[in-house]
mmCIF file of C-alpha atoms and ligand atoms in Angstrom:
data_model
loop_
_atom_site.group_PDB
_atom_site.id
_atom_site.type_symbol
_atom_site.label_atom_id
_atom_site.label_comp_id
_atom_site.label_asym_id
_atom_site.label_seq_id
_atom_site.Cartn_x
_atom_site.Cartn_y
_atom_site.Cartn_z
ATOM 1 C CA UNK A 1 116.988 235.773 79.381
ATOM 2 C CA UNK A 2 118.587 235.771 75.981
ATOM 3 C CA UNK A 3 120.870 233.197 74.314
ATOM 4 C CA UNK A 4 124.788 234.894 73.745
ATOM 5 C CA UNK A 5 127.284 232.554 71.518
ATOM 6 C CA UNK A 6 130.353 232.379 73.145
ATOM 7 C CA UNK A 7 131.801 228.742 71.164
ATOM 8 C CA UNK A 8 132.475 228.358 68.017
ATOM 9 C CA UNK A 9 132.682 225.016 65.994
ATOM 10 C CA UNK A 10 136.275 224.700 66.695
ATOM 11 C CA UNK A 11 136.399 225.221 69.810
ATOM 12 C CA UNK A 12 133.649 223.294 70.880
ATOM 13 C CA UNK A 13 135.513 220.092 68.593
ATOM 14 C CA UNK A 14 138.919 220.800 70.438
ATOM 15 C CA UNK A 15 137.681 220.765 73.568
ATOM 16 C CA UNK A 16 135.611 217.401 73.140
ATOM 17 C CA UNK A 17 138.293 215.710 71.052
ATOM 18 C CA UNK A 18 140.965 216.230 73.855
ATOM 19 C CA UNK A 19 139.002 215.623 77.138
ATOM 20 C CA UNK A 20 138.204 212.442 75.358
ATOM 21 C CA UNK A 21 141.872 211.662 74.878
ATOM 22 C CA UNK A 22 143.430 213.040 77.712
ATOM 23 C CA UNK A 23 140.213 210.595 79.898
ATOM 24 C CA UNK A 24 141.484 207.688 77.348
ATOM 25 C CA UNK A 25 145.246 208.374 77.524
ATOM 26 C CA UNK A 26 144.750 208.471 81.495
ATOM 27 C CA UNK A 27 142.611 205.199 81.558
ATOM 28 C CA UNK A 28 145.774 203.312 79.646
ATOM 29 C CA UNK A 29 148.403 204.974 81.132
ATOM 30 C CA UNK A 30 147.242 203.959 84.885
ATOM 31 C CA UNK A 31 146.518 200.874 83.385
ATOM 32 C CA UNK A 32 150.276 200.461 81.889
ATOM 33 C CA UNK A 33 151.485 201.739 85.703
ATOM 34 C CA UNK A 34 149.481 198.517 87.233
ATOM 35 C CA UNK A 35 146.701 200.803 88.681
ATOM 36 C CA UNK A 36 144.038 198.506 87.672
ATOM 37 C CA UNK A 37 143.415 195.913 84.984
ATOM 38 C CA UNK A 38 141.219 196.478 81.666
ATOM 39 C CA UNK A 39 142.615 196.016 78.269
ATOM 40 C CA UNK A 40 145.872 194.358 79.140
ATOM 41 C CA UNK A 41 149.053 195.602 79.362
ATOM 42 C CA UNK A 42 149.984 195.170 75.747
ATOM 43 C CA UNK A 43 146.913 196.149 74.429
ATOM 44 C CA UNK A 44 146.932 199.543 76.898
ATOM 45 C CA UNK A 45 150.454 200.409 75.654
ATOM 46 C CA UNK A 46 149.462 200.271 72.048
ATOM 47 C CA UNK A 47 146.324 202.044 72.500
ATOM 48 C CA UNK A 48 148.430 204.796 74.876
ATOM 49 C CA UNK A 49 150.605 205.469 71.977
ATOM 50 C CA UNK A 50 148.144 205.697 69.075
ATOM 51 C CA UNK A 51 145.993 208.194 71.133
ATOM 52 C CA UNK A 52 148.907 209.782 72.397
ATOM 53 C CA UNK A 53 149.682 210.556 68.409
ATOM 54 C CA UNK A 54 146.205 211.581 67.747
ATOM 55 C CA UNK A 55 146.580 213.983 70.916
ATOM 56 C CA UNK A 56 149.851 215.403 69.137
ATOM 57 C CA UNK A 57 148.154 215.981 66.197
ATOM 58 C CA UNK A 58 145.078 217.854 68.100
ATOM 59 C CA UNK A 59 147.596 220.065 69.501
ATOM 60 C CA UNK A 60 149.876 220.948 66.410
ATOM 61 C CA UNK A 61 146.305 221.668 64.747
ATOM 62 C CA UNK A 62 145.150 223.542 67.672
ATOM 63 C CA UNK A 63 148.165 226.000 67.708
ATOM 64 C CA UNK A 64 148.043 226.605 64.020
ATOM 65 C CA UNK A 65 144.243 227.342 64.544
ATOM 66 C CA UNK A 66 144.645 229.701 67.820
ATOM 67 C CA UNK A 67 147.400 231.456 65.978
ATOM 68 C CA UNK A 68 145.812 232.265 62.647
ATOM 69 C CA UNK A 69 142.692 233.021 64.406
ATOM 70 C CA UNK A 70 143.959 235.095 66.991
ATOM 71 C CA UNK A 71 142.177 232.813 69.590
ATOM 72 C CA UNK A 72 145.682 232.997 72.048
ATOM 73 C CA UNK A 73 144.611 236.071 73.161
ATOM 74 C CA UNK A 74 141.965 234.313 75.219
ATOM 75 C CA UNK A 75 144.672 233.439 77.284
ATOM 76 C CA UNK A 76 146.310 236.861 77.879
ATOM 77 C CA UNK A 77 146.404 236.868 82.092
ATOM 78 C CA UNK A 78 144.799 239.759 83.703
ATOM 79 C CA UNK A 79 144.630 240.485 87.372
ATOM 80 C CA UNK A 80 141.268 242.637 86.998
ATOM 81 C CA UNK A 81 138.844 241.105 88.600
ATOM 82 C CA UNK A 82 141.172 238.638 89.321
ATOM 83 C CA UNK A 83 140.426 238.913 93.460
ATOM 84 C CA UNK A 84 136.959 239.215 92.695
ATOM 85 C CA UNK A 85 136.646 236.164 90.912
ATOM 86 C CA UNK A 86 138.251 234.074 93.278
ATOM 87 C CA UNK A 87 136.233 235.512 96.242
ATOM 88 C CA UNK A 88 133.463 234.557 94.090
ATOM 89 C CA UNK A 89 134.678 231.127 94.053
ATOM 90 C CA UNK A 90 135.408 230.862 97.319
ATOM 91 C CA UNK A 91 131.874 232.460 98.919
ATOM 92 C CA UNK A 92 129.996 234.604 96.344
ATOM 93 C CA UNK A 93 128.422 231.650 94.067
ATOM 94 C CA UNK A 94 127.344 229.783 97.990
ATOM 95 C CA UNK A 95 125.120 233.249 98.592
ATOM 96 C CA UNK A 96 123.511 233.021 95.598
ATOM 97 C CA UNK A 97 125.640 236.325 94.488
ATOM 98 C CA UNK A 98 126.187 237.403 90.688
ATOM 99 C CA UNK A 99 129.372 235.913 88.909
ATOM 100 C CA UNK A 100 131.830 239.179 88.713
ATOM 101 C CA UNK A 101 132.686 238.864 85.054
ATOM 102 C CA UNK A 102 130.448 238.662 82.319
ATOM 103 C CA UNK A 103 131.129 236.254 79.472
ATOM 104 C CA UNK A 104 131.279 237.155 75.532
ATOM 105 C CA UNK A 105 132.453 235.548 72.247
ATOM 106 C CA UNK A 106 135.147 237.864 72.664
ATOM 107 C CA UNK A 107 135.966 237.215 76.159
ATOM 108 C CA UNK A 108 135.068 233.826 77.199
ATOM 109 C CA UNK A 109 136.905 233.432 80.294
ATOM 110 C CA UNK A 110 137.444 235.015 83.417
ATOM 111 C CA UNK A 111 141.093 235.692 85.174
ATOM 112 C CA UNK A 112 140.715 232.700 87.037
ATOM 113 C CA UNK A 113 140.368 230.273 84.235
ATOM 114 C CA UNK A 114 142.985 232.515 81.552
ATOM 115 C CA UNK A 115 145.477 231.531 84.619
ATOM 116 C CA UNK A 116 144.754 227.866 85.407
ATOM 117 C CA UNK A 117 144.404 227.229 81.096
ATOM 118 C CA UNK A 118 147.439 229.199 80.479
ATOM 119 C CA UNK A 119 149.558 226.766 83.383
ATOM 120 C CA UNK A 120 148.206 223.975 81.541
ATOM 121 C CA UNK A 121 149.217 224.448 77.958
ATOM 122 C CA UNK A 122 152.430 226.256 79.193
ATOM 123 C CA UNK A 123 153.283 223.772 82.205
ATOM 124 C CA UNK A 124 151.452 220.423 82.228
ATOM 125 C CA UNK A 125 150.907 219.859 78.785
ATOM 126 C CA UNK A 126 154.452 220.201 77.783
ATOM 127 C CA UNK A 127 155.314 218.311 80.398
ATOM 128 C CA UNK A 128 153.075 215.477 79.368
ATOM 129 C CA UNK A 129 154.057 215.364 75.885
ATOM 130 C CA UNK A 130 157.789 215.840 76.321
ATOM 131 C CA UNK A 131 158.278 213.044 78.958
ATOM 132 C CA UNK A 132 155.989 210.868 77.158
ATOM 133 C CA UNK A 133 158.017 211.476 73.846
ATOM 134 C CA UNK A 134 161.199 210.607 75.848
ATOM 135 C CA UNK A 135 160.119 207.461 77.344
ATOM 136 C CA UNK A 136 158.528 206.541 74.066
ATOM 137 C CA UNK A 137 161.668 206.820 72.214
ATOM 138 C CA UNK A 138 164.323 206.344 75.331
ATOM 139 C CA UNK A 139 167.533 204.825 73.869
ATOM 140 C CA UNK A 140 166.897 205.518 70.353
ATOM 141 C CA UNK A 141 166.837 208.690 68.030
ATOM 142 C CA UNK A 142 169.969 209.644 69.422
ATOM 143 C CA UNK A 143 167.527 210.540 72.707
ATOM 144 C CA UNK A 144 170.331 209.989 75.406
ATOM 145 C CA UNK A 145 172.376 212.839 73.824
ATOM 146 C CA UNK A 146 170.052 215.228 74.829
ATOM 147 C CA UNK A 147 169.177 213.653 78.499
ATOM 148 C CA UNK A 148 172.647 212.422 78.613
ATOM 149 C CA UNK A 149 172.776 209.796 81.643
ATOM 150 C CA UNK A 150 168.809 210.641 83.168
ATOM 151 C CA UNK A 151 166.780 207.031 83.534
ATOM 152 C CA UNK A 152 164.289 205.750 82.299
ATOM 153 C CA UNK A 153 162.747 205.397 85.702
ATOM 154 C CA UNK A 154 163.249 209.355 86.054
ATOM 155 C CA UNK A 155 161.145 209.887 83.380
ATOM 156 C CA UNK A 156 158.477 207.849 84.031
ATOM 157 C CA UNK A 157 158.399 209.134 87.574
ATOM 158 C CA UNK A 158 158.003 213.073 86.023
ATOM 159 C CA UNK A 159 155.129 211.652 83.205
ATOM 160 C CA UNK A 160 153.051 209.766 86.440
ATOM 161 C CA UNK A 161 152.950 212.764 88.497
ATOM 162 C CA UNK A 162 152.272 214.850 85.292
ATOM 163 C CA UNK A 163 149.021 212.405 84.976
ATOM 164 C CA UNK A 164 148.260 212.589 88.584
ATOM 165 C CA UNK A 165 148.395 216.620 88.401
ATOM 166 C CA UNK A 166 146.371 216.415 84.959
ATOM 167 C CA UNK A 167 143.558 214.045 86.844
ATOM 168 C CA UNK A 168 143.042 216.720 89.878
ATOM 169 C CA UNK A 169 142.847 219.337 87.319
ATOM 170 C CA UNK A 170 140.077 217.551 85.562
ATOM 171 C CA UNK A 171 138.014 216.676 88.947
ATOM 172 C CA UNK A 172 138.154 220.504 89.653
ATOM 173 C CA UNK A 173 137.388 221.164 85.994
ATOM 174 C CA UNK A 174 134.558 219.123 85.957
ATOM 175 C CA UNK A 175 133.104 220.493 89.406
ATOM 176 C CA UNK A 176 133.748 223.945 88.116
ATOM 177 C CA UNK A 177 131.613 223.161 84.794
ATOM 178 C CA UNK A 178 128.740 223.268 87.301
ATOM 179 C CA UNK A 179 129.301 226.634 88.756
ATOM 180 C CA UNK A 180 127.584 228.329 86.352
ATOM 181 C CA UNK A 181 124.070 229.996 85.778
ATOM 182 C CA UNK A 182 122.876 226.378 86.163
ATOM 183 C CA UNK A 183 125.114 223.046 87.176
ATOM 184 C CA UNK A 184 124.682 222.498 83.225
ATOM 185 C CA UNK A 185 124.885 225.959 81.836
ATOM 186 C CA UNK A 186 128.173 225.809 80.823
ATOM 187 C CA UNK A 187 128.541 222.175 79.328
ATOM 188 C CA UNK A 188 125.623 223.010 77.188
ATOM 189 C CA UNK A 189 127.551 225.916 75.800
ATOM 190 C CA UNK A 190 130.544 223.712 75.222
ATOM 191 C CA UNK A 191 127.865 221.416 73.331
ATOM 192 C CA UNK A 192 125.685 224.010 71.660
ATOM 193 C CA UNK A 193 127.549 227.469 71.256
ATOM 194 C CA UNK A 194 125.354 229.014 73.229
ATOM 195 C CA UNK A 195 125.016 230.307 76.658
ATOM 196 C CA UNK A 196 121.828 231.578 78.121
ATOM 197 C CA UNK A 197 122.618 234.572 79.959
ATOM 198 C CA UNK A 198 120.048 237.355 82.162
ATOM 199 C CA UNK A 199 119.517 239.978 79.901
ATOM 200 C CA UNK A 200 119.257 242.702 82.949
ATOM 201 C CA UNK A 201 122.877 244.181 83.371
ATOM 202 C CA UNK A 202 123.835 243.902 87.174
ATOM 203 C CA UNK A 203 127.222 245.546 86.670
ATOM 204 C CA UNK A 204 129.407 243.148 85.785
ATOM 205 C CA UNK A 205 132.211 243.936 83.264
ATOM 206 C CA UNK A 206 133.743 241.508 80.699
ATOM 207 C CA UNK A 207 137.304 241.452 80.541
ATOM 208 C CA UNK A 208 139.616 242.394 77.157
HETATM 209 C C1 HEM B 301 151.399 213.139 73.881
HETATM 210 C C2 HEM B 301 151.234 212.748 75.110
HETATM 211 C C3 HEM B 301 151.715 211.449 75.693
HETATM 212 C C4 HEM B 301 152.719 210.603 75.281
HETATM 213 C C5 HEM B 301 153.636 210.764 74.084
HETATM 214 C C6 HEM B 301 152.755 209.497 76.219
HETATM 215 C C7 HEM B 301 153.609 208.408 76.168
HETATM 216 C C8 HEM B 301 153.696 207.406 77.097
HETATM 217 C C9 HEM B 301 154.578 206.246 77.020
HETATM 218 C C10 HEM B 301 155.557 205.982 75.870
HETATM 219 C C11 HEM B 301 154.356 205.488 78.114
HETATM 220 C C12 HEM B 301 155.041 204.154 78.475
HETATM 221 C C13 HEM B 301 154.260 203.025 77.936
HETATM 222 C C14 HEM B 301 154.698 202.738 76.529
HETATM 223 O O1 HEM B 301 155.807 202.185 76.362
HETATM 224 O O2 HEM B 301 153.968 203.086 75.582
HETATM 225 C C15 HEM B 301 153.382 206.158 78.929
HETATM 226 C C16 HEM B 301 152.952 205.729 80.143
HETATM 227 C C17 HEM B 301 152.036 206.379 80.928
HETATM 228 N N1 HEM B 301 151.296 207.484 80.550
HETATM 229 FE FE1 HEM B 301 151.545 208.566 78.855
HETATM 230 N N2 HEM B 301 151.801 209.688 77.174
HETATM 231 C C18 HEM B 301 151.140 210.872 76.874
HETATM 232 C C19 HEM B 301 150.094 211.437 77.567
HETATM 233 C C20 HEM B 301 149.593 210.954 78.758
HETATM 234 C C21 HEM B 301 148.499 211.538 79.491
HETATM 235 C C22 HEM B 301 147.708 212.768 79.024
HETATM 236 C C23 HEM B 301 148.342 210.807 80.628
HETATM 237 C C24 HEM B 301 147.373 210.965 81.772
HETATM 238 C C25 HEM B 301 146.490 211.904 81.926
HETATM 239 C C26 HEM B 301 149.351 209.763 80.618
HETATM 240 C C27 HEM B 301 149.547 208.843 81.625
HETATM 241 C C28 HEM B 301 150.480 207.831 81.608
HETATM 242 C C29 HEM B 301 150.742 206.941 82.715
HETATM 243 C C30 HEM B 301 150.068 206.986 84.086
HETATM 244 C C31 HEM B 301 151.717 206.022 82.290
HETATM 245 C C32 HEM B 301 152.339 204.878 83.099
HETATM 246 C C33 HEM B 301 153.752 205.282 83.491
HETATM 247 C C34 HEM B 301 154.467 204.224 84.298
HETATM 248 O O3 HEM B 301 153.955 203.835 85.343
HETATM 249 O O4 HEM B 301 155.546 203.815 83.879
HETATM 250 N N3 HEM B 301 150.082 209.880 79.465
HETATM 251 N N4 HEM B 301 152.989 207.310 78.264
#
């Protein structure tokens, strides 16, 4: 075995900073939809909108950072391997079989994963953000001259289902996380850096 870094700091405070958000912001926004009772409706709306900042300022800081550092080109989709991976998925990792595509600093994910992150900071995300911006600030800011006659209701039918698609993403997130070398392999890399990998080469390739 030897120990590979494949996090660095950044990355590994991103990542905690905004599961912990988007688990908060989901917590008060179910709560504001009357999914369950907590902190109180007033309270949950006030805390919904102060994380929901803090989450806008994650991600402004997180595109500067990906940008400068060149770390968007994690996300570049390939289809190499792409069939391989998901057969591994699928029935490979149940046989005990080797994962397909071997993990670097300079190529942490496989084709899988660049496709499913990519749909979420090009799709959901987006989505999240620019319904939740809407209802925040329906009928002022000159809002209803850029949705013209769309209501409220509209949007806050689009932002549910945006949670509801974000909260099956995270249960198959989460499950994935334990696909790994071990069921913690890969959340201890997201906590330490490092990844302990087999140091004998069994053919797989890492993707560029
Ligand atoms: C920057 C991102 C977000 C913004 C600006 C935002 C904004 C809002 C606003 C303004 C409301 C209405 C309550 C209020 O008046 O404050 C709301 C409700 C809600 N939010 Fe968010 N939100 C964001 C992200 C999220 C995320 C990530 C989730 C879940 C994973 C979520 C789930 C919900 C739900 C379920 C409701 C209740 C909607 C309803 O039933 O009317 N929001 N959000």
């Amino acid at each position: 075995m030897k120990e590979v870094f494949i996090y660095t700091r950044f990355e590994r405070f991103w990542h905690w900073c905004q599961a912990a958000l988007i688990i908060f912001l989901a917590f008060t926004g179910f709560e504001i939809h009357g999914s369950f009772k907590l902190f109180g409706f007033d309270k949950a709306v006030s805390f919904h909108r102060t994380a929901a900042y803090i989450l806008l300022g994650l991600i402004a800081f997180s595109i500067f950072w990906h940008f400068t550092t060149g770390g968007w080109k994690h996300y570049i989709p390939t289809s190499r391997k792409l069939v391989a991976q998901l057969r591994y998925y699928l029935s490979g990792m149940f046989k005990g079989e080797d994962h397909p595509v071997k993990r670097t600093e300079l190529s942490k994910l496989n084709p899988l994963q660049r496709l499913v992150y990519l749909g979420l900071k090009l799709i959901i995300i987006p989505v999240m953000v620019i319904s939740g911006l809407l209802y925040m600030f329906y009928g002022t800011l000159g809002i209803s001259g850029i949705i013209g006659d769309v209501e409220l209701k509209s949007i806050a039918t689009l932002h549910v289902l945006g949670a509801f698609v974000m909260l099956s993403f995270l249960v198959v997130h989460i499950y994935m996380t334990t696909t790994g070398r071990t069921p913690l392999s890969n959340i201890k890399a997201m906590l330490t850096s490092y990844e302990e990998i087999e140091e004998e080469d069994k053919g797989q390739i890492s993707i560029k």
